[in-house]
Short mmCIF file of C-alpha atoms and ligand atoms in Angstrom, two decimals:
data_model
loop_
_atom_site.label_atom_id
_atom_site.label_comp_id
_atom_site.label_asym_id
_atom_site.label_seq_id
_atom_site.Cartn_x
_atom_site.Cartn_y
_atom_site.Cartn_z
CA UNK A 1312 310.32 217.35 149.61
CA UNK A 1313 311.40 213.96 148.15
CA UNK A 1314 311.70 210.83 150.33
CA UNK A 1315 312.76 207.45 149.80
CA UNK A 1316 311.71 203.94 150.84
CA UNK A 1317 312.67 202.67 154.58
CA UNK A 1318 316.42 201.96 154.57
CA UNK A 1319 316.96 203.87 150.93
CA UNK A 1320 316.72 200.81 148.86
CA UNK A 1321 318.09 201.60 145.35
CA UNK A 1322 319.62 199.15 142.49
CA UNK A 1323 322.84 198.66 142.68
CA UNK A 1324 326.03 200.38 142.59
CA UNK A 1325 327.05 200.67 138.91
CA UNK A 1326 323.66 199.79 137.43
CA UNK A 1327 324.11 201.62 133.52
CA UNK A 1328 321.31 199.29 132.37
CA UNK A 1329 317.78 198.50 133.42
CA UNK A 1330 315.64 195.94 131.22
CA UNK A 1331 312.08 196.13 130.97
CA UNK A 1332 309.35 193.51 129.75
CA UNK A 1333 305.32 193.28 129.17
CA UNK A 1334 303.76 190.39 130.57
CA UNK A 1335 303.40 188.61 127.07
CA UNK A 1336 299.83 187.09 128.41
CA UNK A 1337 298.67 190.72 128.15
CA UNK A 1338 299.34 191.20 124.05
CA UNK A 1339 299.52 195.11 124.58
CA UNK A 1340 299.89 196.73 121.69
CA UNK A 1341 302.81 199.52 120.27
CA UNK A 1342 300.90 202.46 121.48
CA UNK A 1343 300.69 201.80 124.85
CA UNK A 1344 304.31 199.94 124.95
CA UNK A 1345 305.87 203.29 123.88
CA UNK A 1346 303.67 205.45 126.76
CA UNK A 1347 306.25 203.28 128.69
CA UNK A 1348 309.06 204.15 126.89
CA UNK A 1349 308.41 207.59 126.55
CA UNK A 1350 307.96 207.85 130.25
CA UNK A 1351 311.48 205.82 131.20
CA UNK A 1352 312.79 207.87 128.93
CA UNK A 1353 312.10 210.74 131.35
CA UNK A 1354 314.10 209.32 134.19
CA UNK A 1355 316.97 208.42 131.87
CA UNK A 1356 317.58 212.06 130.97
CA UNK A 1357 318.26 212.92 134.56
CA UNK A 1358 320.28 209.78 135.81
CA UNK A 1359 322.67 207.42 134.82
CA UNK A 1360 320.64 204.87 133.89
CA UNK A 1361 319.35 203.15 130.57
CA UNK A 1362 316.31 201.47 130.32
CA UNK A 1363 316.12 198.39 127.72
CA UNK A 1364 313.11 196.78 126.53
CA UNK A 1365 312.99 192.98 126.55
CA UNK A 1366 310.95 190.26 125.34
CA UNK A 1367 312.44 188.00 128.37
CA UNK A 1368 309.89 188.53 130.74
CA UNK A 1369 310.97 186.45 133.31
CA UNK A 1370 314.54 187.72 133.44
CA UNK A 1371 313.89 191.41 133.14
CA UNK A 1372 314.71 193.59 135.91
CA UNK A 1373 310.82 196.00 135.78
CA UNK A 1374 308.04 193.46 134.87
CA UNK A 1375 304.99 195.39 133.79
CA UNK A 1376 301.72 193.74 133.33
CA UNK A 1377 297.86 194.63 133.60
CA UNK A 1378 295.74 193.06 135.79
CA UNK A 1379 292.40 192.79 137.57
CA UNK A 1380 291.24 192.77 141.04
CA UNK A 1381 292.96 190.08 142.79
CA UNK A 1382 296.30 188.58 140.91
CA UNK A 1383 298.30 186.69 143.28
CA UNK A 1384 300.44 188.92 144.96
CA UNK A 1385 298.45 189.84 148.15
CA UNK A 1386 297.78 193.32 146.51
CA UNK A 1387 294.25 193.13 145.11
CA UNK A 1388 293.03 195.96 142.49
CA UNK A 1389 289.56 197.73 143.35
CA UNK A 1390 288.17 198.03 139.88
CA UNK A 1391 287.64 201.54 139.03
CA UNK A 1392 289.51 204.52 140.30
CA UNK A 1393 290.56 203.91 143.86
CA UNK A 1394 294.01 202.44 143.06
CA UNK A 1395 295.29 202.55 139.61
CA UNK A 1396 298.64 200.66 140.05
CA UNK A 1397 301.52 199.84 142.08
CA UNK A 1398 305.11 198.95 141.79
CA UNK A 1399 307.78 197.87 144.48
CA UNK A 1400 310.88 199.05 145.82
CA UNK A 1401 314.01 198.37 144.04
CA UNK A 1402 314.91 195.59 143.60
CA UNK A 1403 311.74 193.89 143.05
CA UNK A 1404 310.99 195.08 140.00
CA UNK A 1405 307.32 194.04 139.86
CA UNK A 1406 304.86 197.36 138.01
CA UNK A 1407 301.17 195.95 138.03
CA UNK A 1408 298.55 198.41 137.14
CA UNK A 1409 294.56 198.11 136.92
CA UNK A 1410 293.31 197.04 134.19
CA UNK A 1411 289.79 198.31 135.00
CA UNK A 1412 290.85 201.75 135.04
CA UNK A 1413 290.35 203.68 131.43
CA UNK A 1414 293.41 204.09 130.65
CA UNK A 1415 294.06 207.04 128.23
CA UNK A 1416 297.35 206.29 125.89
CA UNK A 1417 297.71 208.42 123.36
CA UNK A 1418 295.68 211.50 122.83
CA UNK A 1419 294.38 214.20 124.92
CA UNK A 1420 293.04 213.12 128.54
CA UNK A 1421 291.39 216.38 129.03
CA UNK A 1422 289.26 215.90 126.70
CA UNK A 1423 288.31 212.19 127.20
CA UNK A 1424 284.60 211.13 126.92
CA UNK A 1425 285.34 209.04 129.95
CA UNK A 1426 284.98 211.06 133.15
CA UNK A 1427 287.34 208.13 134.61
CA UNK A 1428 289.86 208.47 131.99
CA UNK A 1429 293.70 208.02 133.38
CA UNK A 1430 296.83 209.30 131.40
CA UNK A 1431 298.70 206.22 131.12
CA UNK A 1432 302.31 207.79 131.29
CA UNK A 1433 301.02 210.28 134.43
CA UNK A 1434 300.57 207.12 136.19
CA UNK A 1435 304.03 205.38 134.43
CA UNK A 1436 306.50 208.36 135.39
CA UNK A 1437 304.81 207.83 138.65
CA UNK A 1438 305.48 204.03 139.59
CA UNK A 1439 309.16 204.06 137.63
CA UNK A 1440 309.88 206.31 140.58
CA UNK A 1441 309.07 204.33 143.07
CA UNK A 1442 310.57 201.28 141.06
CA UNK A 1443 313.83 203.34 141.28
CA UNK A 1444 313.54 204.23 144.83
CA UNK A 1445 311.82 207.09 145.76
CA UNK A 1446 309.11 207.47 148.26
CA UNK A 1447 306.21 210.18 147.92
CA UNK A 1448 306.63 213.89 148.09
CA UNK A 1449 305.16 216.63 149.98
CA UNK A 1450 305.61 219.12 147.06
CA UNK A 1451 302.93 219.66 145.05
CA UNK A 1452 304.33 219.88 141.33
CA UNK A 1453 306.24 216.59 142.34
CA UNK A 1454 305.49 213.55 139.70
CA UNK A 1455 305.83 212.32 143.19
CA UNK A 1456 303.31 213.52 145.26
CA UNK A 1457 300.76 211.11 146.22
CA UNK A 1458 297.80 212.87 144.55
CA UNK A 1459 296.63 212.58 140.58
CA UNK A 1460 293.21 213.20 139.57
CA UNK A 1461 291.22 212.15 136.80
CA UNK A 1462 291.61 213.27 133.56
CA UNK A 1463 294.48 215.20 133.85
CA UNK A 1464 297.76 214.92 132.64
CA UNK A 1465 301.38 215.42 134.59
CA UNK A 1466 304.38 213.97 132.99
CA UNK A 1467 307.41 216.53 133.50
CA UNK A 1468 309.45 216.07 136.28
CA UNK A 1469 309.59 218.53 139.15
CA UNK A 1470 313.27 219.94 140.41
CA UNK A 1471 312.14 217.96 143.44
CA UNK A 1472 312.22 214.69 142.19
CA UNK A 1473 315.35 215.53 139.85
CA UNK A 1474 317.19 216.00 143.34
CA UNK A 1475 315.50 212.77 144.93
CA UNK A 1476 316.59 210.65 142.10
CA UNK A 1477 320.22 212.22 141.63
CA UNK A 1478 320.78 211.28 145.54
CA UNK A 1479 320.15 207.82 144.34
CA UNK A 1480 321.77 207.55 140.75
N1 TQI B 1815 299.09 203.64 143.78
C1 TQI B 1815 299.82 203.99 144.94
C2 TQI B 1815 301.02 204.88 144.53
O1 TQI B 1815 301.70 204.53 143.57
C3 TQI B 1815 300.36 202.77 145.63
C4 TQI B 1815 301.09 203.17 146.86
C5 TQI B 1815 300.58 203.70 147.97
C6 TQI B 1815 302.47 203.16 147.04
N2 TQI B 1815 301.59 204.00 148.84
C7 TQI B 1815 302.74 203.69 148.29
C8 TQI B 1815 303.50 202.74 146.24
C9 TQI B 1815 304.03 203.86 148.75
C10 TQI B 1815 304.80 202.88 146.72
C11 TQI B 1815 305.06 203.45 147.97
O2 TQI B 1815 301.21 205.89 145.16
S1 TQI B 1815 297.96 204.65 143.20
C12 TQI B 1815 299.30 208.17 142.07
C13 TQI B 1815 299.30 209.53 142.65
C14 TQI B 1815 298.73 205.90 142.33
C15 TQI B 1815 298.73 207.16 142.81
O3 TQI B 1815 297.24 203.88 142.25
O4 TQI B 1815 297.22 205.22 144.27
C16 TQI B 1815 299.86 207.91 140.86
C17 TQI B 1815 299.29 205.63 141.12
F1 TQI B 1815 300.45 209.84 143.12
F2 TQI B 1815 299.06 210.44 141.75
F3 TQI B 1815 298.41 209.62 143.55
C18 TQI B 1815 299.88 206.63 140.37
CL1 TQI B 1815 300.55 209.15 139.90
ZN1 ZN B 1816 300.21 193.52 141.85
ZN1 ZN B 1817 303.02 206.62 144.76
#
């Protein structure tokens, strides 16, 4: 079953629009900017809400970046595996992920040469839930559910976190 976080934090009332920016300092390229799309897109379908790309960083509401190991926010990556990225409650906005982690973007993670490899929008759908407001899940097929293993791909969202997300939007 869904949850949320302590006190159901979610944006507020009347939100249609969300905007979303890449830490410019990163220079990502197209592919992986439209794993994010693609996987905002997924949450759109079943709420009210838009999500925007950017280029104003600093006055977006989701601020994604990569980083490594510690980046100034008390919340220091551990380099391979371990954790692969985190994002706040609403409304903080903040979506860091690890930039030591092989990150799979477009292709096939099953069949990556890397036994580390991590599907990119797995991990995306993921965090833009918890950037949205919902907690983990106990049920299994939940995007939710605090458990993703290497190599393996999960993108669709369960009825689970449909109903989590429509109690919040
Ligand atoms: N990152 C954790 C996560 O997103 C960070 C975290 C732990 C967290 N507890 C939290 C974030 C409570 C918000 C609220 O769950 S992670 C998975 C999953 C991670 C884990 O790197 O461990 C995914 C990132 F669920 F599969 F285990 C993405 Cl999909
Ligand atoms: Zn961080
Ligand atoms: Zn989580």
């Amino acid at each position: 079953h869904y949850s949320f976080f302590e006190g159901q934090p979610r944006w507020q009332e009347g939100t249609e629009e969300l905007t979303y920016a890449f830490d410019p300092d990163n220079g990502l390229d197209d592919t992986i900017k439209s794993v994010f799309g693609n996987a905002f897109k997924r949450w759109a379908e079943v709420t009210t809400i838009s999500f925007r790309e950017t280029a104003s960083y600093l006055t977006a509401d989701i601020r994604i970046g990569f980083y490594s190991g510690d980046h100034g926010d008390g919340e220091p990556f551990d380099g391979v595996l371990g954790t692969l990225a985190h994002a706040f409650s609403p409304t903080n906005g903040r979506f860091h992920l690890d930039q030591a982690e092989d990150w799979v973007a477009s292709g096939d993670v099953t069949k990556a040469s890397l036994s580390n490899a991590v599907d990119l929008e797995s991990v995306a759908v993921h965090e833009i839930g918890h950037l949205l407001g919902l907690g983990h899940s106990s049920v299994e097929e939940a995007i939710m559910y605090p458990t993703i293993t290497a190599r393996t791909r999960k993108v669709e969202l369960a009825d689970d976190d449909i109903q989590g997300i429509q109690v919040l939007y």
